[in-house]
Amino acid sequence: MKEGPDIARIAALIGDPARANMLTALMGGRALTVSELAAEAGVTLQTASGHLSMLDAGGLLHPRKQGRHKYYAIASDDVATVLEALMGLA
């Protein structure tokens, strides 16, 4: 197997429609809650939580707790740049 960046793993994370909708919603620059992102993706809270865990584990999101809520934001400028380029391509 070829050594190097695992592009397919990141592409698979972004390629799921629900996860793509969540990431697109976060491109506005605001951190959003699980319930807000579930609504954006059209999925249940439980499904959204699973997707967000995958995106977090993949390094695409930065979660932070504030009181009883957990807010998610794009992890870095690099992630935002890639998403912006993909949105332009789409």
XYZ file of N, CA and C in Angstrom:
270
model
N 0.836 -1.184 0.000
C 0.000 0.000 0.000
C 0.881 1.248 0.000
N 0.452 2.249 -0.686
C 1.192 3.500 -0.783
C 1.156 4.261 0.547
N 2.288 4.817 0.918
C 2.376 5.646 2.127
C 1.971 7.072 1.772
N 1.456 7.785 2.748
C 1.122 9.183 2.532
C -0.235 9.532 3.112
N -0.743 10.709 2.764
C -2.016 11.156 3.323
C -3.165 10.234 2.917
N -4.079 10.026 3.834
C -5.239 9.179 3.572
C -6.389 10.046 3.074
N -6.308 10.430 1.823
C -7.309 11.305 1.214
C -8.679 10.642 1.193
N -8.713 9.332 0.930
C -9.980 8.613 0.837
C -10.751 8.667 2.153
N -10.054 8.602 3.280
C -10.723 8.641 4.588
C -11.404 9.995 4.797
N -10.711 11.063 4.479
C -11.287 12.404 4.635
C -12.425 12.605 3.638
N -12.227 12.152 2.408
C -13.270 12.289 1.384
C -14.529 11.529 1.784
N -14.365 10.355 2.390
C -15.519 9.576 2.838
C -16.274 10.305 3.943
N -15.553 10.965 4.832
C -16.214 11.732 5.893
C -17.025 12.881 5.307
N -16.437 13.591 4.382
C -17.102 14.747 3.778
C -18.194 14.304 2.801
N -18.019 13.132 2.188
C -18.901 12.677 1.120
C -20.292 12.246 1.543
N -20.493 11.954 2.817
C -21.827 11.579 3.274
C -22.734 12.817 3.230
N -23.939 12.715 2.627
C -24.792 13.909 2.499
C -25.128 14.601 3.816
N -25.432 13.849 4.859
C -25.772 14.486 6.140
C -24.566 15.223 6.707
N -23.389 14.574 6.665
C -22.185 15.226 7.183
C -21.821 16.440 6.327
N -21.993 16.330 5.023
C -21.703 17.463 4.133
C -22.612 18.641 4.460
N -23.886 18.382 4.741
C -24.813 19.464 5.102
C -24.423 20.107 6.427
N -23.972 19.300 7.367
C -23.525 19.853 8.654
C -22.296 20.738 8.463
N -21.340 20.256 7.696
C -20.128 21.042 7.447
C -20.452 22.339 6.714
N -21.358 22.260 5.756
C -21.771 23.459 5.012
C -22.409 24.477 5.956
N -23.231 23.994 6.890
C -23.877 24.893 7.851
C -22.845 25.597 8.724
N -21.755 24.919 9.005
C -20.715 25.503 9.860
C -19.812 26.482 9.112
N -19.917 26.529 7.799
C -19.072 27.435 7.016
C -19.432 28.904 7.231
N -20.558 29.165 7.888
C -20.939 30.539 8.196
C -20.083 31.154 9.294
N -19.261 30.326 9.935
C -18.356 30.841 10.952
C -18.866 30.733 12.373
N -20.132 30.379 12.543
C -20.694 30.231 13.890
C -20.592 28.786 14.342
N -20.364 28.577 15.623
C -20.429 27.244 16.210
C -21.901 26.922 16.437
N -22.289 25.687 16.151
C -23.684 25.276 16.270
C -23.813 24.062 17.177
N -24.996 23.895 17.765
C -25.270 22.759 18.639
C -25.656 21.535 17.806
N -25.699 20.395 18.484
C -26.106 19.150 17.833
C -27.507 19.297 17.247
N -28.421 19.892 18.000
C -29.797 20.013 17.506
C -29.875 20.928 16.281
N -29.099 21.992 16.261
C -29.082 22.877 15.086
C -28.513 22.142 13.877
N -27.463 21.367 14.097
C -26.841 20.641 12.991
C -27.721 19.482 12.524
N -28.446 18.862 13.440
C -29.389 17.803 13.060
C -30.465 18.374 12.144
N -30.968 19.556 12.485
C -31.984 20.201 11.653
C -31.429 20.534 10.274
N -30.213 21.028 10.215
C -29.578 21.360 8.928
C -29.418 20.119 8.047
N -29.117 18.988 8.687
C -28.874 17.751 7.943
C -30.155 16.949 7.706
N -31.233 17.297 8.409
C -32.479 16.560 8.268
C -32.412 15.159 8.870
N -31.699 15.048 9.999
C -31.557 13.758 10.670
C -31.946 13.906 12.143
N -32.089 12.772 12.835
C -32.410 12.798 14.255
C -31.191 13.253 15.055
N -31.431 13.612 16.317
C -30.331 14.011 17.199
C -29.321 12.880 17.370
N -29.820 11.665 17.518
C -28.929 10.522 17.708
C -28.048 10.303 16.475
N -28.645 10.389 15.297
C -27.873 10.230 14.059
C -26.860 11.360 13.917
N -27.287 12.583 14.233
C -26.381 13.735 14.153
C -25.197 13.555 15.092
N -25.449 13.071 16.295
C -24.363 12.855 17.256
C -23.335 11.869 16.713
N -23.809 10.804 16.078
C -22.895 9.832 15.483
C -22.057 10.446 14.381
N -22.700 11.218 13.520
C -21.967 11.885 12.433
C -20.943 12.871 12.988
N -21.335 13.635 13.993
C -20.429 14.626 14.570
C -19.241 13.968 15.249
N -19.462 12.825 15.871
C -18.350 12.080 16.474
C -17.347 11.656 15.413
N -17.857 11.205 14.278
C -16.973 10.792 13.181
C -16.177 11.979 12.643
N -16.845 13.116 12.453
C -16.165 14.307 11.941
C -15.125 14.821 12.935
N -15.445 14.739 14.217
C -14.499 15.144 15.262
C -13.286 14.214 15.266
N -13.532 12.916 15.223
C -12.432 11.938 15.214
C -11.558 12.099 13.977
N -12.150 12.550 12.880
C -11.406 12.771 11.646
C -10.650 14.088 11.621
N -10.799 14.896 12.674
C -10.071 16.157 12.755
C -10.701 17.307 12.002
N -11.967 17.144 11.601
C -12.616 18.194 10.817
C -13.386 19.193 11.676
N -13.707 18.811 12.913
C -14.477 19.688 13.798
C -13.740 19.957 15.096
N -14.118 21.072 15.705
C -13.608 21.429 17.036
C -14.822 21.581 17.954
N -15.055 20.589 18.833
C -16.176 20.716 19.768
C -15.764 21.478 21.021
N -16.723 22.172 21.630
C -16.460 22.807 22.919
C -17.748 22.796 23.731
N -17.597 22.536 25.001
C -18.751 22.518 25.909
C -18.944 23.896 26.499
N -20.202 24.286 26.570
C -20.554 25.545 27.214
C -21.842 25.287 27.987
N -21.709 25.179 29.286
C -22.871 24.840 30.104
C -23.339 23.439 29.776
N -24.622 23.310 29.496
C -25.196 21.999 29.164
C -25.052 21.652 27.690
N -24.613 22.594 26.888
C -24.568 22.390 25.440
C -23.154 22.138 24.943
N -23.088 21.430 23.843
C -21.822 21.220 23.149
C -21.957 21.903 21.787
N -20.987 22.732 21.485
C -20.987 23.476 20.232
C -19.888 22.934 19.325
N -20.191 22.897 18.041
C -19.224 22.414 17.054
C -18.885 23.530 16.082
N -17.609 23.579 15.710
C -17.125 24.543 14.724
C -16.132 23.825 13.818
N -15.849 24.428 12.680
C -14.830 23.907 11.773
C -13.497 23.923 12.518
N -12.726 22.856 12.392
C -11.512 22.673 13.200
C -10.402 23.671 12.893
N -10.262 24.063 11.627
C -9.132 24.928 11.284
C -9.398 25.649 9.971
N -8.547 26.616 9.687
C -8.629 27.319 8.405
C -8.373 26.369 7.242
N -7.495 25.379 7.448
C -7.220 24.397 6.386
C -8.474 23.621 6.017
N -9.228 23.200 7.023
C -10.474 22.465 6.768
C -11.450 23.367 6.024
N -11.580 24.604 6.457
C -12.491 25.544 5.798
C -12.084 25.786 4.346
N -10.789 25.879 4.095
C -10.316 26.104 2.729
C -10.663 24.930 1.822
N -10.483 23.716 2.324
C -10.832 22.521 1.535
C -12.324 22.490 1.260
N -13.131 22.741 2.290
C -14.592 22.728 2.117
C -15.035 23.797 1.142
N -14.450 24.975 1.235
C -14.787 26.069 0.322
C -14.455 25.691 -1.113
N -13.311 25.054 -1.321
C -12.927 24.621 -2.663
C -13.898 23.573 -3.190
N -14.297 22.630 -2.354
C -15.254 21.602 -2.775
C -16.615 22.201 -3.086
N -17.025 23.170 -2.289
C -18.314 23.841 -2.538
C -18.267 24.567 -3.884
N -17.141 25.177 -4.207
C -16.997 25.843 -5.501
C -17.021 24.854 -6.656
N -16.460 23.695 -6.434
C -16.429 22.651 -7.457
C -17.804 22.059 -7.681
N -18.583 21.962 -6.592
C -19.914 21.369 -6.671
C -20.884 22.328 -7.326
